Short mmCIF file of N, CA and C in Angstrom, two decimals:
data_model
loop_
_atom_site.label_atom_id
_atom_site.label_comp_id
_atom_site.label_asym_id
_atom_site.label_seq_id
_atom_site.Cartn_x
_atom_site.Cartn_y
_atom_site.Cartn_z
N MET A 1 19.87 -9.65 -8.30
CA MET A 1 18.68 -9.36 -7.28
C MET A 1 19.40 -7.57 -6.47
N THR A 2 18.57 -6.98 -6.63
CA THR A 2 18.74 -5.95 -5.93
C THR A 2 18.65 -5.35 -4.75
N VAL A 3 18.23 -4.40 -4.12
CA VAL A 3 17.01 -3.87 -3.16
C VAL A 3 16.84 -2.58 -3.21
N SER A 4 15.39 -2.54 -3.72
CA SER A 4 15.52 -1.43 -4.57
C SER A 4 15.59 0.18 -3.46
N GLU A 5 15.65 0.99 -3.23
CA GLU A 5 16.35 2.12 -2.79
C GLU A 5 14.62 2.80 -2.01
N LEU A 6 13.45 3.05 -2.97
CA LEU A 6 12.80 3.62 -2.69
C LEU A 6 11.49 2.63 -1.93
N GLY A 7 11.54 1.16 -2.87
CA GLY A 7 10.58 0.79 -2.08
C GLY A 7 10.34 0.23 -0.14
N ALA A 8 11.67 -0.45 -0.61
CA ALA A 8 11.13 -0.26 1.14
C ALA A 8 10.38 0.52 2.40
N SER A 9 10.77 2.03 1.94
CA SER A 9 9.68 2.66 2.72
C SER A 9 8.60 3.17 1.95
N ARG A 10 7.67 2.93 1.25
CA ARG A 10 6.66 2.84 0.35
C ARG A 10 5.61 2.09 0.92
N ILE A 11 5.81 0.99 1.02
CA ILE A 11 5.14 -0.28 1.70
C ILE A 11 5.64 -0.73 3.00
N PRO A 12 4.93 -1.24 3.91
CA PRO A 12 4.91 -1.74 4.96
C PRO A 12 4.90 -3.34 4.71
N LEU A 13 6.64 -3.67 5.86
CA LEU A 13 6.13 -4.83 4.56
C LEU A 13 6.04 -5.60 5.75
N ARG A 14 6.15 -6.90 5.73
CA ARG A 14 4.72 -8.27 6.35
C ARG A 14 6.28 -8.36 6.91
N VAL A 15 5.74 -10.02 7.87
CA VAL A 15 6.97 -10.47 8.97
C VAL A 15 7.80 -11.59 8.10
N ALA A 16 7.12 -12.17 6.78
CA ALA A 16 8.04 -13.83 5.65
C ALA A 16 8.89 -12.24 5.42
N ASP A 17 8.89 -11.31 4.55
CA ASP A 17 9.76 -10.05 3.91
C ASP A 17 10.80 -9.53 5.02
N ARG A 18 9.90 -9.46 6.15
CA ARG A 18 11.53 -8.61 7.02
C ARG A 18 12.27 -9.39 7.15
N PHE A 19 11.40 -11.35 7.43
CA PHE A 19 12.63 -12.33 7.46
C PHE A 19 13.76 -12.25 6.53
N PHE A 20 12.93 -12.54 5.42
CA PHE A 20 13.73 -12.30 4.63
C PHE A 20 15.06 -11.65 3.74
N LEU A 21 14.22 -10.69 3.62
CA LEU A 21 15.60 -9.43 4.20
C LEU A 21 16.60 -9.03 5.29
N ALA A 22 15.97 -9.29 6.19
CA ALA A 22 17.04 -9.41 7.59
C ALA A 22 18.27 -10.90 7.72
N ALA A 23 17.52 -12.59 6.53
CA ALA A 23 18.41 -13.25 6.76
C ALA A 23 19.38 -13.19 4.85
N HIS A 24 19.44 -11.22 4.82
CA HIS A 24 20.18 -11.49 3.07
C HIS A 24 20.88 -10.21 3.88
N THR A 25 22.17 -9.81 2.89
CA THR A 25 23.09 -8.72 2.87
C THR A 25 23.11 -8.78 1.93
N GLY A 26 24.11 -6.82 1.51
CA GLY A 26 24.13 -6.79 -0.22
C GLY A 26 22.98 -5.41 0.01
N GLY A 27 23.71 -4.91 -0.75
CA GLY A 27 22.69 -3.66 -1.51
C GLY A 27 22.55 -3.82 -2.98
N GLN A 28 23.98 -3.86 -4.00
CA GLN A 28 23.60 -4.34 -5.07
C GLN A 28 23.05 -5.86 -5.32
N ARG A 29 23.39 -6.88 -4.63
CA ARG A 29 23.01 -8.23 -4.93
C ARG A 29 23.32 -8.64 -3.15
N LEU A 30 21.93 -9.16 -3.94
CA LEU A 30 21.51 -10.27 -2.24
C LEU A 30 22.66 -11.23 -1.89
N SER A 31 23.10 -11.88 -1.20
CA SER A 31 23.69 -13.09 -0.72
C SER A 31 23.39 -13.94 0.49
N PRO A 32 23.08 -14.54 0.59
CA PRO A 32 22.16 -14.94 1.97
C PRO A 32 22.65 -15.23 3.48
N ARG A 33 22.58 -14.35 4.41
CA ARG A 33 24.02 -14.45 5.55
C ARG A 33 23.48 -16.28 6.44
N VAL A 34 22.45 -16.98 6.32
CA VAL A 34 22.22 -18.32 7.11
C VAL A 34 21.71 -19.17 5.40
N ASP A 35 21.95 -20.38 6.08
CA ASP A 35 22.05 -22.02 5.54
C ASP A 35 20.58 -21.57 4.49
N SER A 36 20.66 -21.28 3.92
CA SER A 36 19.35 -21.68 2.71
C SER A 36 18.13 -22.57 3.34
N GLU A 37 17.76 -23.90 4.30
CA GLU A 37 17.25 -24.65 4.91
C GLU A 37 16.66 -22.82 5.65
N LEU A 38 17.29 -22.70 6.86
CA LEU A 38 17.06 -21.92 7.38
C LEU A 38 16.56 -20.47 7.26
N VAL A 39 16.20 -20.09 5.72
CA VAL A 39 15.02 -19.41 5.10
C VAL A 39 14.83 -19.15 4.99
N SER A 40 14.21 -20.26 4.62
CA SER A 40 12.78 -21.41 3.29
C SER A 40 12.21 -21.60 4.83
N LEU A 41 13.27 -22.22 6.31
CA LEU A 41 11.63 -22.66 7.39
C LEU A 41 11.17 -20.93 7.90
N GLY A 42 12.13 -20.37 7.76
CA GLY A 42 11.65 -19.23 8.67
C GLY A 42 10.53 -18.04 7.50
N CYS A 43 11.18 -18.08 6.18
CA CYS A 43 9.49 -17.69 5.47
C CYS A 43 9.09 -18.24 5.75
N ALA A 44 8.63 -19.28 5.75
CA ALA A 44 7.90 -20.04 6.13
C ALA A 44 6.94 -20.15 7.38
N ALA A 45 7.51 -20.15 8.70
CA ALA A 45 6.95 -19.50 9.72
C ALA A 45 6.82 -17.79 9.75
N GLY A 46 7.42 -17.11 9.10
CA GLY A 46 6.85 -15.82 8.42
C GLY A 46 5.81 -15.47 8.20
N LEU A 47 5.18 -15.74 6.84
CA LEU A 47 4.00 -16.25 5.84
C LEU A 47 2.77 -17.04 7.00
N LEU A 48 3.52 -17.81 8.10
CA LEU A 48 1.72 -18.78 9.07
C LEU A 48 1.86 -17.46 10.06
N ALA A 49 2.90 -16.67 10.11
CA ALA A 49 2.85 -15.50 11.25
C ALA A 49 1.78 -14.22 11.19
N GLU A 50 1.71 -14.29 9.37
CA GLU A 50 0.92 -13.80 8.86
C GLU A 50 -0.05 -13.27 8.68
N LEU A 51 -0.95 -14.74 8.52
CA LEU A 51 -2.04 -15.24 9.32
C LEU A 51 -2.58 -14.92 10.06
N ILE A 52 -1.21 -16.19 11.04
CA ILE A 52 -1.93 -15.58 12.46
C ILE A 52 -2.65 -13.92 13.25
N LEU A 53 -1.55 -12.86 12.89
CA LEU A 53 -1.74 -11.66 13.05
C LEU A 53 -2.62 -11.20 12.79
N GLU A 54 -3.04 -12.09 10.95
CA GLU A 54 -4.49 -11.13 10.92
C GLU A 54 -5.69 -12.00 11.42
N GLU A 55 -5.26 -13.20 11.97
CA GLU A 55 -6.37 -13.43 13.46
C GLU A 55 -7.43 -14.44 11.62
N GLU A 56 -6.62 -14.60 10.64
CA GLU A 56 -6.96 -15.71 9.58
C GLU A 56 -6.89 -17.62 9.86
N ILE A 57 -5.40 -17.86 10.19
CA ILE A 57 -5.89 -19.27 11.23
C ILE A 57 -5.74 -18.58 12.10
N ALA A 58 -5.88 -20.05 12.94
CA ALA A 58 -5.58 -20.33 14.70
C ALA A 58 -4.82 -21.80 14.58
N VAL A 59 -3.95 -22.21 15.79
CA VAL A 59 -3.29 -22.65 16.25
C VAL A 59 -3.10 -23.91 16.81
N THR A 60 -3.78 -24.90 17.31
CA THR A 60 -5.18 -25.04 18.35
C THR A 60 -5.28 -26.68 18.06
N PRO A 61 -4.47 -27.51 18.65
CA PRO A 61 -2.95 -27.85 18.82
C PRO A 61 -2.75 -27.74 16.94
N SER A 62 -3.99 -28.13 16.63
CA SER A 62 -2.80 -28.00 14.32
C SER A 62 -3.48 -26.68 13.73
N VAL A 63 -3.71 -26.60 12.75
CA VAL A 63 -3.73 -25.24 12.16
C VAL A 63 -5.03 -25.29 10.90
N ARG A 64 -5.84 -24.39 12.18
CA ARG A 64 -7.58 -24.36 10.72
C ARG A 64 -7.82 -22.83 10.19
N PRO A 65 -8.39 -22.92 9.28
CA PRO A 65 -8.79 -21.26 9.48
C PRO A 65 -9.95 -20.48 10.25
N SER A 66 -9.73 -19.89 10.97
CA SER A 66 -10.52 -19.08 11.42
C SER A 66 -11.31 -17.92 11.17
N GLY A 67 -10.40 -16.67 10.07
CA GLY A 67 -11.18 -15.33 9.95
C GLY A 67 -12.31 -16.05 8.82
N ARG A 68 -11.72 -14.28 7.50
CA ARG A 68 -12.85 -14.55 6.94
C ARG A 68 -12.92 -14.87 5.47
N GLY A 69 -11.52 -14.50 5.84
CA GLY A 69 -10.56 -14.86 4.23
C GLY A 69 -10.13 -12.97 3.32
N ARG A 70 -9.89 -12.87 4.65
CA ARG A 70 -9.28 -11.19 3.97
C ARG A 70 -8.23 -11.17 3.88
N CYS A 71 -7.57 -11.06 3.54
CA CYS A 71 -6.20 -11.55 3.42
C CYS A 71 -5.25 -10.07 2.66
N PRO A 72 -4.05 -9.02 2.86
CA PRO A 72 -3.85 -7.77 2.57
C PRO A 72 -3.11 -8.27 1.01
N ASP A 73 -2.73 -9.45 0.98
CA ASP A 73 -2.10 -10.00 -0.63
C ASP A 73 -2.60 -11.30 -1.06
N PHE A 74 -2.55 -11.33 -2.31
CA PHE A 74 -2.31 -12.99 -3.09
C PHE A 74 -1.51 -14.17 -3.06
N LEU A 75 -0.52 -13.43 -1.77
CA LEU A 75 0.45 -15.12 -1.64
C LEU A 75 -0.43 -15.42 0.09
N SER A 76 -0.44 -14.00 0.32
CA SER A 76 -1.27 -15.08 1.81
C SER A 76 -2.70 -15.66 1.72
N TRP A 77 -3.36 -14.79 0.54
CA TRP A 77 -4.63 -15.34 0.72
C TRP A 77 -4.03 -17.10 -0.48
N ALA A 78 -3.49 -17.24 -1.01
CA ALA A 78 -3.12 -18.55 -1.50
C ALA A 78 -2.67 -19.56 -0.52
N ILE A 79 -2.34 -19.09 0.41
CA ILE A 79 -1.78 -19.62 1.53
C ILE A 79 -2.57 -20.47 2.14
N LEU A 80 -3.32 -18.81 2.37
CA LEU A 80 -5.15 -18.72 3.58
C LEU A 80 -5.34 -20.33 2.75
N ARG A 81 -5.70 -20.73 1.20
CA ARG A 81 -7.06 -21.44 0.48
C ARG A 81 -6.40 -22.52 0.78
N GLU A 82 -5.11 -22.88 0.48
CA GLU A 82 -3.98 -23.86 1.13
C GLU A 82 -4.26 -25.14 2.66
N ILE A 83 -4.54 -23.36 3.27
CA ILE A 83 -5.07 -24.75 4.16
C ILE A 83 -6.42 -24.93 4.95
N ARG A 84 -7.30 -23.98 3.95
CA ARG A 84 -8.54 -24.23 3.76
C ARG A 84 -8.71 -26.02 3.06
N GLU A 85 -8.10 -25.94 2.48
CA GLU A 85 -8.56 -27.05 1.19
C GLU A 85 -7.49 -27.89 2.43
N GLU A 86 -6.76 -27.94 3.84
CA GLU A 86 -6.00 -29.44 3.69
C GLU A 86 -6.24 -29.24 5.33
N PRO A 87 -7.73 -29.21 6.19
CA PRO A 87 -7.55 -28.30 7.27
C PRO A 87 -7.06 -29.86 8.70
N GLY A 88 -5.92 -28.87 9.70
CA GLY A 88 -6.15 -30.45 10.07
C GLY A 88 -4.66 -30.62 10.46
N HIS A 89 -3.97 -30.28 9.68
CA HIS A 89 -1.93 -30.73 10.53
C HIS A 89 -2.11 -30.01 11.59
N ASP A 90 -0.33 -30.32 11.81
CA ASP A 90 0.28 -29.80 12.92
C ASP A 90 0.55 -28.28 12.18
N LEU A 91 1.75 -27.92 13.12
CA LEU A 91 2.43 -26.85 12.65
C LEU A 91 3.45 -27.57 11.86
N ARG A 92 3.98 -28.33 12.11
CA ARG A 92 5.54 -28.21 12.09
C ARG A 92 5.25 -28.97 10.42
N THR A 93 3.74 -29.66 9.90
CA THR A 93 3.65 -30.34 8.58
C THR A 93 3.15 -28.87 7.50
N TRP A 94 2.59 -27.81 8.00
CA TRP A 94 2.65 -27.02 7.30
C TRP A 94 4.24 -26.06 7.56
N LEU A 95 5.02 -26.04 8.23
CA LEU A 95 6.33 -25.80 8.02
C LEU A 95 6.83 -26.63 6.63
N ASP A 96 7.13 -27.54 6.95
CA ASP A 96 8.13 -28.01 5.64
C ASP A 96 7.39 -28.42 5.02
N TYR A 97 5.84 -27.92 4.70
CA TYR A 97 5.52 -27.72 3.42
C TYR A 97 5.46 -26.56 2.35
N LEU A 98 5.23 -25.99 3.60
CA LEU A 98 5.77 -24.14 2.89
C LEU A 98 6.97 -24.00 3.07
N GLY A 99 7.93 -24.26 3.70
CA GLY A 99 9.29 -23.79 3.14
C GLY A 99 9.84 -24.77 2.02
N GLN A 100 9.11 -25.40 1.81
CA GLN A 100 9.82 -25.92 0.10
C GLN A 100 9.86 -25.34 -1.49
N ALA A 101 9.04 -23.72 -1.16
CA ALA A 101 8.61 -22.92 -2.18
C ALA A 101 8.67 -21.61 -0.77
N ALA A 102 8.77 -21.30 0.42
CA ALA A 102 8.42 -20.25 0.66
C ALA A 102 9.53 -19.51 0.51
N THR A 103 10.95 -19.24 0.58
CA THR A 103 11.86 -18.40 0.02
C THR A 103 11.24 -17.64 -1.57
N GLU A 104 10.89 -18.77 -2.34
CA GLU A 104 11.09 -17.45 -3.49
C GLU A 104 9.26 -17.13 -3.55
N LYS A 105 8.62 -17.60 -2.63
CA LYS A 105 7.47 -17.32 -3.23
C LYS A 105 7.35 -15.54 -2.39
N VAL A 106 8.26 -15.72 -1.12
CA VAL A 106 7.97 -14.67 -0.28
C VAL A 106 9.35 -13.06 -1.77
N ARG A 107 10.45 -13.56 -1.59
CA ARG A 107 11.40 -13.31 -3.18
C ARG A 107 10.35 -12.45 -4.44
N ALA A 108 9.57 -13.66 -4.50
CA ALA A 108 8.20 -12.81 -5.87
C ALA A 108 7.48 -11.66 -4.61
N ARG A 109 7.08 -11.15 -4.10
CA ARG A 109 6.46 -10.65 -3.75
C ARG A 109 6.94 -9.83 -3.11
N LEU A 110 8.16 -9.44 -3.21
CA LEU A 110 9.04 -8.57 -2.73
C LEU A 110 9.42 -7.58 -4.11
N VAL A 111 9.47 -8.23 -5.18
CA VAL A 111 9.51 -7.92 -6.42
C VAL A 111 8.48 -7.86 -6.91
N ILE A 112 7.02 -8.04 -6.92
CA ILE A 112 5.93 -7.30 -6.95
C ILE A 112 5.41 -6.56 -6.32
N ILE A 113 6.02 -5.94 -5.47
CA ILE A 113 5.09 -4.88 -4.13
C ILE A 113 6.82 -3.72 -4.49
N ASP A 114 7.56 -4.03 -5.81
CA ASP A 114 9.54 -2.67 -6.03
C ASP A 114 9.32 -2.81 -4.91
N VAL A 115 10.41 -4.16 -3.68
CA VAL A 115 11.48 -3.01 -2.44
C VAL A 115 12.47 -3.92 -2.85
N LEU A 116 11.88 -5.32 -4.02
CA LEU A 116 13.43 -5.73 -5.17
C LEU A 116 13.79 -5.66 -6.15
N ARG A 117 14.56 -5.34 -6.55
CA ARG A 117 14.90 -5.64 -8.54
C ARG A 117 15.23 -6.48 -9.09
N GLU A 118 14.94 -7.32 -9.84
CA GLU A 118 15.86 -8.64 -10.63
C GLU A 118 16.63 -7.74 -11.51
N VAL A 119 18.04 -8.13 -11.35
CA VAL A 119 19.04 -7.15 -12.00
C VAL A 119 19.48 -8.32 -13.30
N PRO A 120 19.14 -8.20 -14.41
CA PRO A 120 19.97 -9.76 -15.26
C PRO A 120 21.28 -9.66 -15.31
N VAL A 121 21.93 -10.74 -15.57
CA VAL A 121 22.96 -11.21 -14.99
C VAL A 121 23.72 -10.85 -16.35
N SER A 122 24.96 -10.67 -16.25
CA SER A 122 25.52 -10.80 -17.60
C SER A 122 26.59 -11.87 -17.66
N ALA A 123 27.09 -11.67 -18.58
CA ALA A 123 27.61 -13.74 -19.20
C ALA A 123 28.95 -13.17 -19.50
N GLY A 124 29.34 -11.27 -19.78
CA GLY A 124 30.62 -10.48 -20.09
C GLY A 124 30.76 -11.43 -21.63
N TRP A 125 32.38 -10.59 -21.42
CA TRP A 125 32.30 -10.56 -22.67
C TRP A 125 32.69 -12.59 -23.74
N ARG A 126 32.13 -13.46 -22.96
CA ARG A 126 33.12 -14.39 -23.74
C ARG A 126 31.55 -14.86 -23.96
N GLY A 127 30.28 -14.34 -23.18
CA GLY A 127 29.10 -15.22 -23.59
C GLY A 127 28.67 -16.44 -22.50
N GLY A 128 29.64 -16.42 -21.73
CA GLY A 128 29.32 -17.96 -20.69
C GLY A 128 29.38 -17.58 -19.58
#
């Protein structure tokens, strides 16, 4: 996985995207700076923060939908759909649930918007 030179300047990055990139180091090959559980929790929090900033959800004290569902990208829309299907859970429950796959989802979004580029790993001479 490498950071695209052009990608970061073309599309404004969202909260979870910025956290993911800040939590990793390296230009040619990304490696996490912090524990993977913290990265997943931070990405989950970033995804929820994006919906709060877009006024699509409210936390009073439970997480509930509050907007029209006009999310700027598919990942935000998919998370909002999940919240609409299961309203009333507290913030910690959503962080735990979303944290299970948040890192992979944010990484996939960064690949889709061409900020990250997946590079196949060579097996070398021996193929192993």
